[in-house]
Amino acid sequence: AQSVAQPEDQVNVAEGNPLTVKCTYSVSGNPYLFWYVQYPNRGLQFLLKYITGDNLVKGSYGFEAEFNKSQTSFHLKKPSALVSDSALYFCAVRDKGYQKVTFGTGTKLQVIP
Amino acid sequence: SAVISQKPSRDICQRGTSLTIQCQVDSQVTMMFWYRQQPGQSLTLIATANQGSEATYESGFVIDKFPISRPNLTFSTLTVSNMSPEDSSIYLCSVATGITTTSNQPQHFGDGTRLSIL
């Protein structure tokens, strides 16, 4: 079985400050991990993924995420938040060899000008 | 990455009617998925549609309520049948561009269909 948790329903951060959106996962094997962003009235857009290798992965729009195997976490980060980053963010996991992806409950990011 | 066109983008329907949602992809894809998303909430997988086989439905979803067609590698439809207010939701089409079920490629999503039932 696989699962993913996003413990925060909402994260507020001031523009220009660093941001972190948390994600933890549970799989029986090795995970594929993904972050997606959803803007109002749009579908989900892929931001970045971890497959293997370097624990720090870089993605679109200046976002990055750090894979931590011991803590089973894959937190999304950005050094300096923009108002335009305000959106709904989803973490997702797929156990290698498993067909389906499991999405987290989503975290609403609000960047305050 | 795949570009997905989903129609209609929104609709308001009467109770008891049915609506068919179309999903067109600009490239051939093996796996297509249909999700339901309550506003501001996470995604719930309805079914997986592979070309040339019957759709696979998740627990709580049945073919009579959500029939799916997958006539070729670039197109699929989802019908929401005999609608009730509980069916008011966002319906999302998604594709996986990998050629195997174990691909590490991300999924791509259409912009969704916002459905309200009166």
PDB file of C-alpha atoms in Angstrom:
ATOM      1  CA  ALA A   1       0.000   0.000   0.000  1.00  0.00           C
ATOM      2  CA  GLN A   2       1.088   3.553  -0.552  1.00  0.00           C
ATOM      3  CA  SER A   3       0.015   6.807   1.029  1.00  0.00           C
ATOM      4  CA  VAL A   4       1.002  10.440   1.189  1.00  0.00           C
ATOM      5  CA  ALA A   5       0.280  13.108   3.776  1.00  0.00           C
ATOM      6  CA  GLN A   6       0.310  16.871   3.575  1.00  0.00           C
ATOM      7  CA  PRO A   7      -0.072  17.966   7.176  1.00  0.00           C
ATOM      8  CA  GLU A   8      -0.867  21.608   6.448  1.00  0.00           C
ATOM      9  CA  ASP A   9      -4.114  22.672   4.822  1.00  0.00           C
ATOM     10  CA  GLN A  10      -2.744  26.164   4.293  1.00  0.00           C
ATOM     11  CA  VAL A  11       0.623  27.880   4.414  1.00  0.00           C
ATOM     12  CA  ASN A  12       0.960  31.650   4.570  1.00  0.00           C
ATOM     13  CA  VAL A  13       4.237  33.342   3.730  1.00  0.00           C
ATOM     14  CA  ALA A  14       5.272  36.902   3.048  1.00  0.00           C
ATOM     15  CA  GLU A  15       6.476  37.763  -0.420  1.00  0.00           C
ATOM     16  CA  GLY A  16      10.235  37.451  -0.671  1.00  0.00           C
ATOM     17  CA  ASN A  17      10.493  35.000   2.224  1.00  0.00           C
ATOM     18  CA  PRO A  18      11.426  31.347   1.774  1.00  0.00           C
ATOM     19  CA  LEU A  19       8.572  28.879   1.651  1.00  0.00           C
ATOM     20  CA  THR A  20       8.206  25.220   2.540  1.00  0.00           C
ATOM     21  CA  VAL A  21       5.265  22.952   1.814  1.00  0.00           C
ATOM     22  CA  LYS A  22       5.495  19.664   3.672  1.00  0.00           C
ATOM     23  CA  CYS A  23       4.904  16.146   2.389  1.00  0.00           C
ATOM     24  CA  THR A  24       5.505  12.732   3.912  1.00  0.00           C
ATOM     25  CA  TYR A  25       4.916   9.391   2.248  1.00  0.00           C
ATOM     26  CA  SER A  26       4.651   5.693   2.897  1.00  0.00           C
ATOM     27  CA  VAL A  27       5.483   2.957   0.393  1.00  0.00           C
ATOM     28  CA  SER A  28       6.543  -0.641   0.607  1.00  0.00           C
ATOM     29  CA  GLY A  29       9.332  -0.276  -1.941  1.00  0.00           C
ATOM     30  CA  ASN A  30      11.152   2.620  -3.550  1.00  0.00           C
ATOM     31  CA  PRO A  31       9.060   5.682  -4.357  1.00  0.00           C
ATOM     32  CA  TYR A  32       8.548   7.910  -7.283  1.00  0.00           C
ATOM     33  CA  LEU A  33       7.587  11.302  -5.823  1.00  0.00           C
ATOM     34  CA  PHE A  34       5.944  14.245  -7.558  1.00  0.00           C
ATOM     35  CA  TRP A  35       4.805  17.767  -6.850  1.00  0.00           C
ATOM     36  CA  TYR A  36       1.989  19.425  -8.775  1.00  0.00           C
ATOM     37  CA  VAL A  37       0.497  22.911  -8.629  1.00  0.00           C
ATOM     38  CA  GLN A  38      -3.096  23.858  -9.378  1.00  0.00           C
ATOM     39  CA  TYR A  39      -4.121  27.406 -10.156  1.00  0.00           C
ATOM     40  CA  PRO A  40      -7.788  28.454  -9.981  1.00  0.00           C
ATOM     41  CA  ASN A  41      -9.938  26.938 -12.732  1.00  0.00           C
ATOM     42  CA  ARG A  42      -7.029  24.917 -14.078  1.00  0.00           C
ATOM     43  CA  GLY A  43      -5.872  21.327 -13.966  1.00  0.00           C
ATOM     44  CA  LEU A  44      -2.785  20.153 -12.122  1.00  0.00           C
ATOM     45  CA  GLN A  45       0.582  21.166 -13.542  1.00  0.00           C
ATOM     46  CA  PHE A  46       3.707  19.109 -12.960  1.00  0.00           C
ATOM     47  CA  LEU A  47       6.446  20.909 -10.990  1.00  0.00           C
ATOM     48  CA  LEU A  48       9.126  18.323 -10.271  1.00  0.00           C
ATOM     49  CA  LYS A  49       9.818  14.695  -9.499  1.00  0.00           C
ATOM     50  CA  TYR A  50      12.202  12.475  -7.588  1.00  0.00           C
ATOM     51  CA  ILE A  51      13.090   9.149  -9.155  1.00  0.00           C
ATOM     52  CA  THR A  52      16.566   8.325  -7.936  1.00  0.00           C
ATOM     53  CA  GLY A  53      19.943   9.946  -7.400  1.00  0.00           C
ATOM     54  CA  ASP A  54      20.498  13.413  -5.979  1.00  0.00           C
ATOM     55  CA  ASN A  55      18.207  14.071  -3.040  1.00  0.00           C
ATOM     56  CA  LEU A  56      17.678  17.684  -4.060  1.00  0.00           C
ATOM     57  CA  VAL A  57      15.634  18.040  -7.209  1.00  0.00           C
ATOM     58  CA  LYS A  58      14.951  21.274  -9.032  1.00  0.00           C
ATOM     59  CA  GLY A  59      11.809  22.001 -10.957  1.00  0.00           C
ATOM     60  CA  SER A  60       9.772  24.668 -12.638  1.00  0.00           C
ATOM     61  CA  TYR A  61       9.335  28.267 -11.469  1.00  0.00           C
ATOM     62  CA  GLY A  62      12.303  28.124  -9.093  1.00  0.00           C
ATOM     63  CA  PHE A  63      10.871  25.355  -6.922  1.00  0.00           C
ATOM     64  CA  GLU A  64      12.944  22.542  -5.509  1.00  0.00           C
ATOM     65  CA  ALA A  65      12.265  19.590  -3.246  1.00  0.00           C
ATOM     66  CA  GLU A  66      14.412  17.535  -0.936  1.00  0.00           C
ATOM     67  CA  PHE A  67      13.994  13.787  -0.692  1.00  0.00           C
ATOM     68  CA  ASN A  68      14.750  12.460   2.783  1.00  0.00           C
ATOM     69  CA  LYS A  69      14.556   8.690   2.937  1.00  0.00           C
ATOM     70  CA  SER A  70      15.047   8.372   6.686  1.00  0.00           C
ATOM     71  CA  GLN A  71      12.228  10.787   7.397  1.00  0.00           C
ATOM     72  CA  THR A  72      10.154   9.614   4.401  1.00  0.00           C
ATOM     73  CA  SER A  73       9.637  13.227   3.417  1.00  0.00           C
ATOM     74  CA  PHE A  74       9.651  15.204   0.207  1.00  0.00           C
ATOM     75  CA  HIS A  75       9.165  18.844   1.158  1.00  0.00           C
ATOM     76  CA  LEU A  76       8.702  21.496  -1.501  1.00  0.00           C
ATOM     77  CA  LYS A  77      10.778  24.657  -1.143  1.00  0.00           C
ATOM     78  CA  LYS A  78      11.467  27.975  -2.779  1.00  0.00           C
ATOM     79  CA  PRO A  79      14.049  30.510  -1.595  1.00  0.00           C
ATOM     80  CA  SER A  80      11.924  33.593  -2.295  1.00  0.00           C
ATOM     81  CA  ALA A  81       8.150  33.441  -2.619  1.00  0.00           C
ATOM     82  CA  LEU A  82       6.186  35.395  -5.202  1.00  0.00           C
ATOM     83  CA  VAL A  83       2.556  36.465  -4.972  1.00  0.00           C
ATOM     84  CA  SER A  84       2.012  34.528  -8.199  1.00  0.00           C
ATOM     85  CA  ASP A  85       3.032  31.314  -6.366  1.00  0.00           C
ATOM     86  CA  SER A  86      -0.275  31.430  -4.505  1.00  0.00           C
ATOM     87  CA  ALA A  87      -2.055  28.220  -5.515  1.00  0.00           C
ATOM     88  CA  LEU A  88      -2.957  24.719  -4.385  1.00  0.00           C
ATOM     89  CA  TYR A  89      -0.030  22.290  -4.193  1.00  0.00           C
ATOM     90  CA  PHE A  90      -0.289  18.526  -4.321  1.00  0.00           C
ATOM     91  CA  CYS A  91       2.310  15.949  -3.413  1.00  0.00           C
ATOM     92  CA  ALA A  92       1.972  12.536  -5.049  1.00  0.00           C
ATOM     93  CA  VAL A  93       3.652   9.150  -4.715  1.00  0.00           C
ATOM     94  CA  ARG A  94       3.862   5.975  -6.735  1.00  0.00           C
ATOM     95  CA  ASP A  95       5.527   2.829  -5.511  1.00  0.00           C
ATOM     96  CA  LYS A  96       7.795   1.491  -8.257  1.00  0.00           C
ATOM     97  CA  GLY A  97       6.016  -1.271 -10.074  1.00  0.00           C
ATOM     98  CA  TYR A  98       2.633   0.000  -9.038  1.00  0.00           C
ATOM     99  CA  GLN A  99       0.332   1.476 -11.626  1.00  0.00           C
ATOM    100  CA  LYS A 100      -1.553   4.145  -9.723  1.00  0.00           C
ATOM    101  CA  VAL A 101      -0.473   7.419  -8.195  1.00  0.00           C
ATOM    102  CA  THR A 102      -1.731   8.522  -4.795  1.00  0.00           C
ATOM    103  CA  PHE A 103      -2.257  12.249  -4.303  1.00  0.00           C
ATOM    104  CA  GLY A 104      -2.089  14.134  -1.042  1.00  0.00           C
ATOM    105  CA  THR A 105      -4.928  16.258   0.222  1.00  0.00           C
ATOM    106  CA  GLY A 106      -3.326  19.448  -1.036  1.00  0.00           C
ATOM    107  CA  THR A 107      -1.884  22.538   0.635  1.00  0.00           C
ATOM    108  CA  LYS A 108      -3.100  25.996  -0.182  1.00  0.00           C
ATOM    109  CA  LEU A 109      -0.188  28.400  -0.395  1.00  0.00           C
ATOM    110  CA  GLN A 110      -0.976  32.041   0.202  1.00  0.00           C
ATOM    111  CA  VAL A 111       1.835  34.516  -0.486  1.00  0.00           C
ATOM    112  CA  ILE A 112       1.121  37.844   1.136  1.00  0.00           C
ATOM    113  CA  PRO A 113       2.376  41.011  -0.590  1.00  0.00           C
TER     114      PRO A 113
ATOM    115  CA  SER B   1       4.616  16.918 -22.409  1.00  0.00           C
ATOM    116  CA  ALA B   2       1.115  16.115 -23.602  1.00  0.00           C
ATOM    117  CA  VAL B   3      -1.445  18.841 -24.259  1.00  0.00           C
ATOM    118  CA  ILE B   4      -4.928  17.877 -23.151  1.00  0.00           C
ATOM    119  CA  SER B   5      -8.171  19.512 -24.255  1.00  0.00           C
ATOM    120  CA  GLN B   6     -11.173  18.805 -22.118  1.00  0.00           C
ATOM    121  CA  LYS B   7     -14.742  19.758 -23.031  1.00  0.00           C
ATOM    122  CA  PRO B   8     -16.967  21.225 -21.757  1.00  0.00           C
ATOM    123  CA  SER B   9     -15.070  23.419 -19.317  1.00  0.00           C
ATOM    124  CA  ARG B  10     -18.187  23.834 -17.199  1.00  0.00           C
ATOM    125  CA  ASP B  11     -21.874  23.005 -17.290  1.00  0.00           C
ATOM    126  CA  ILE B  12     -24.998  23.311 -15.245  1.00  0.00           C
ATOM    127  CA  CYS B  13     -27.297  20.329 -15.591  1.00  0.00           C
ATOM    128  CA  GLN B  14     -30.680  19.213 -14.395  1.00  0.00           C
ATOM    129  CA  ARG B  15     -31.130  16.353 -11.993  1.00  0.00           C
ATOM    130  CA  GLY B  16     -31.628  13.030 -13.757  1.00  0.00           C
ATOM    131  CA  THR B  17     -29.850  13.975 -16.980  1.00  0.00           C
ATOM    132  CA  SER B  18     -26.489  12.744 -18.267  1.00  0.00           C
ATOM    133  CA  LEU B  19     -23.429  14.599 -19.469  1.00  0.00           C
ATOM    134  CA  THR B  20     -20.527  13.339 -21.556  1.00  0.00           C
ATOM    135  CA  ILE B  21     -17.104  14.884 -21.017  1.00  0.00           C
ATOM    136  CA  GLN B  22     -14.553  14.657 -23.797  1.00  0.00           C
ATOM    137  CA  CYS B  23     -10.788  14.434 -23.436  1.00  0.00           C
ATOM    138  CA  GLN B  24      -8.533  14.910 -26.463  1.00  0.00           C
ATOM    139  CA  VAL B  25      -4.752  14.513 -26.299  1.00  0.00           C
ATOM    140  CA  ASP B  26      -2.271  15.829 -28.852  1.00  0.00           C
ATOM    141  CA  SER B  27      -0.224  12.635 -28.825  1.00  0.00           C
ATOM    142  CA  GLN B  28      -0.810   8.940 -28.440  1.00  0.00           C
ATOM    143  CA  VAL B  29      -0.878   7.801 -24.845  1.00  0.00           C
ATOM    144  CA  THR B  30      -1.335   4.397 -23.343  1.00  0.00           C
ATOM    145  CA  MET B  31      -3.009   5.250 -20.081  1.00  0.00           C
ATOM    146  CA  MET B  32      -5.766   7.765 -19.416  1.00  0.00           C
ATOM    147  CA  PHE B  33      -7.318   8.479 -16.058  1.00  0.00           C
ATOM    148  CA  TRP B  34     -10.503  10.139 -14.914  1.00  0.00           C
ATOM    149  CA  TYR B  35     -10.567  11.903 -11.559  1.00  0.00           C
ATOM    150  CA  ARG B  36     -13.155  13.690  -9.476  1.00  0.00           C
ATOM    151  CA  GLN B  37     -12.155  16.675  -7.367  1.00  0.00           C
ATOM    152  CA  GLN B  38     -14.375  18.462  -4.927  1.00  0.00           C
ATOM    153  CA  PRO B  39     -13.539  22.209  -4.962  1.00  0.00           C
ATOM    154  CA  GLY B  40     -10.374  22.874  -2.978  1.00  0.00           C
ATOM    155  CA  GLN B  41      -9.891  19.200  -2.211  1.00  0.00           C
ATOM    156  CA  SER B  42      -7.792  16.309  -3.415  1.00  0.00           C
ATOM    157  CA  LEU B  43      -8.305  14.054  -6.386  1.00  0.00           C
ATOM    158  CA  THR B  44     -10.250  10.819  -6.297  1.00  0.00           C
ATOM    159  CA  LEU B  45      -9.547   8.364  -9.091  1.00  0.00           C
ATOM    160  CA  ILE B  46     -12.717   7.208 -10.827  1.00  0.00           C
ATOM    161  CA  ALA B  47     -11.244   4.835 -13.383  1.00  0.00           C
ATOM    162  CA  THR B  48      -8.296   4.011 -15.606  1.00  0.00           C
ATOM    163  CA  ALA B  49      -8.976   3.764 -19.334  1.00  0.00           C
ATOM    164  CA  ASN B  50      -6.566   1.880 -21.557  1.00  0.00           C
ATOM    165  CA  GLN B  51      -7.184   1.643 -25.267  1.00  0.00           C
ATOM    166  CA  GLY B  52      -8.447  -1.730 -26.376  1.00  0.00           C
ATOM    167  CA  SER B  53      -9.707  -2.858 -22.998  1.00  0.00           C
ATOM    168  CA  GLU B  54     -12.505  -2.163 -20.587  1.00  0.00           C
ATOM    169  CA  ALA B  55     -11.964   0.652 -18.116  1.00  0.00           C
ATOM    170  CA  THR B  56     -10.928  -0.328 -14.604  1.00  0.00           C
ATOM    171  CA  TYR B  57     -13.072   1.313 -11.943  1.00  0.00           C
ATOM    172  CA  GLU B  58     -12.049   2.188  -8.413  1.00  0.00           C
ATOM    173  CA  SER B  59     -13.996   1.181  -5.366  1.00  0.00           C
ATOM    174  CA  GLY B  60     -17.186   3.205  -5.118  1.00  0.00           C
ATOM    175  CA  PHE B  61     -17.465   3.898  -8.844  1.00  0.00           C
ATOM    176  CA  VAL B  62     -19.437   1.731 -11.278  1.00  0.00           C
ATOM    177  CA  ILE B  63     -19.699   1.534 -15.023  1.00  0.00           C
ATOM    178  CA  ASP B  64     -23.448   2.148 -15.077  1.00  0.00           C
ATOM    179  CA  LYS B  65     -22.963   5.506 -13.396  1.00  0.00           C
ATOM    180  CA  PHE B  66     -19.706   6.528 -15.112  1.00  0.00           C
ATOM    181  CA  PRO B  67     -19.420   4.793 -18.494  1.00  0.00           C
ATOM    182  CA  ILE B  68     -16.131   5.436 -20.227  1.00  0.00           C
ATOM    183  CA  SER B  69     -15.110   5.096 -23.843  1.00  0.00           C
ATOM    184  CA  ARG B  70     -11.557   4.867 -25.175  1.00  0.00           C
ATOM    185  CA  PRO B  71     -11.836   4.411 -28.941  1.00  0.00           C
ATOM    186  CA  ASN B  72      -8.211   5.257 -29.747  1.00  0.00           C
ATOM    187  CA  LEU B  73      -4.913   6.375 -28.234  1.00  0.00           C
ATOM    188  CA  THR B  74      -5.751  10.100 -28.252  1.00  0.00           C
ATOM    189  CA  PHE B  75      -9.360  10.306 -27.068  1.00  0.00           C
ATOM    190  CA  SER B  76     -11.632   9.299 -24.228  1.00  0.00           C
ATOM    191  CA  THR B  77     -15.035  10.225 -22.862  1.00  0.00           C
ATOM    192  CA  LEU B  78     -16.551  10.016 -19.408  1.00  0.00           C
ATOM    193  CA  THR B  79     -20.318  10.110 -19.008  1.00  0.00           C
ATOM    194  CA  VAL B  80     -21.907  11.093 -15.720  1.00  0.00           C
ATOM    195  CA  SER B  81     -25.292   9.376 -15.791  1.00  0.00           C
ATOM    196  CA  ASN B  82     -28.546  10.117 -14.022  1.00  0.00           C
ATOM    197  CA  MET B  83     -26.996  13.052 -12.241  1.00  0.00           C
ATOM    198  CA  SER B  84     -27.872  14.201  -8.746  1.00  0.00           C
ATOM    199  CA  PRO B  85     -26.600  17.204  -6.761  1.00  0.00           C
ATOM    200  CA  GLU B  86     -23.996  14.905  -5.149  1.00  0.00           C
ATOM    201  CA  ASP B  87     -22.333  14.629  -8.566  1.00  0.00           C
ATOM    202  CA  SER B  88     -21.515  18.346  -8.540  1.00  0.00           C
ATOM    203  CA  SER B  89     -17.756  18.376  -8.770  1.00  0.00           C
ATOM    204  CA  ILE B  90     -14.750  18.978 -10.980  1.00  0.00           C
ATOM    205  CA  TYR B  91     -13.935  16.115 -13.328  1.00  0.00           C
ATOM    206  CA  LEU B  92     -10.372  15.866 -14.565  1.00  0.00           C
ATOM    207  CA  CYS B  93      -8.862  13.899 -17.412  1.00  0.00           C
ATOM    208  CA  SER B  94      -5.233  12.868 -17.042  1.00  0.00           C
ATOM    209  CA  VAL B  95      -2.728  10.942 -19.121  1.00  0.00           C
ATOM    210  CA  ALA B  96       0.494   9.113 -18.486  1.00  0.00           C
ATOM    211  CA  THR B  97       2.968   9.360 -21.326  1.00  0.00           C
ATOM    212  CA  GLY B  98       5.102   6.409 -20.395  1.00  0.00           C
ATOM    213  CA  ILE B  99       4.602   3.277 -22.401  1.00  0.00           C
ATOM    214  CA  THR B 100       4.605   1.006 -19.392  1.00  0.00           C
ATOM    215  CA  THR B 101       2.694   0.982 -16.184  1.00  0.00           C
ATOM    216  CA  THR B 102       5.907   1.417 -14.261  1.00  0.00           C
ATOM    217  CA  SER B 103       6.992   4.582 -16.017  1.00  0.00           C
ATOM    218  CA  ASN B 104       8.444   7.327 -13.882  1.00  0.00           C
ATOM    219  CA  GLN B 105       6.932  10.031 -16.049  1.00  0.00           C
ATOM    220  CA  PRO B 106       4.488  12.475 -14.439  1.00  0.00           C
ATOM    221  CA  GLN B 107       0.852  12.650 -15.328  1.00  0.00           C
ATOM    222  CA  HIS B 108      -0.564  15.510 -17.326  1.00  0.00           C
ATOM    223  CA  PHE B 109      -3.987  16.988 -16.715  1.00  0.00           C
ATOM    224  CA  GLY B 110      -6.715  18.737 -18.596  1.00  0.00           C
ATOM    225  CA  ASP B 111      -8.193  21.907 -17.120  1.00  0.00           C
ATOM    226  CA  GLY B 112     -11.215  20.029 -15.875  1.00  0.00           C
ATOM    227  CA  THR B 113     -14.979  20.167 -16.261  1.00  0.00           C
ATOM    228  CA  ARG B 114     -16.837  22.047 -13.536  1.00  0.00           C
ATOM    229  CA  LEU B 115     -20.183  20.416 -13.182  1.00  0.00           C
ATOM    230  CA  SER B 116     -23.128  21.735 -11.165  1.00  0.00           C
ATOM    231  CA  ILE B 117     -26.344  19.795 -10.792  1.00  0.00           C
ATOM    232  CA  LEU B 118     -29.535  21.622  -9.948  1.00  0.00           C
TER     233      LEU B 118
END
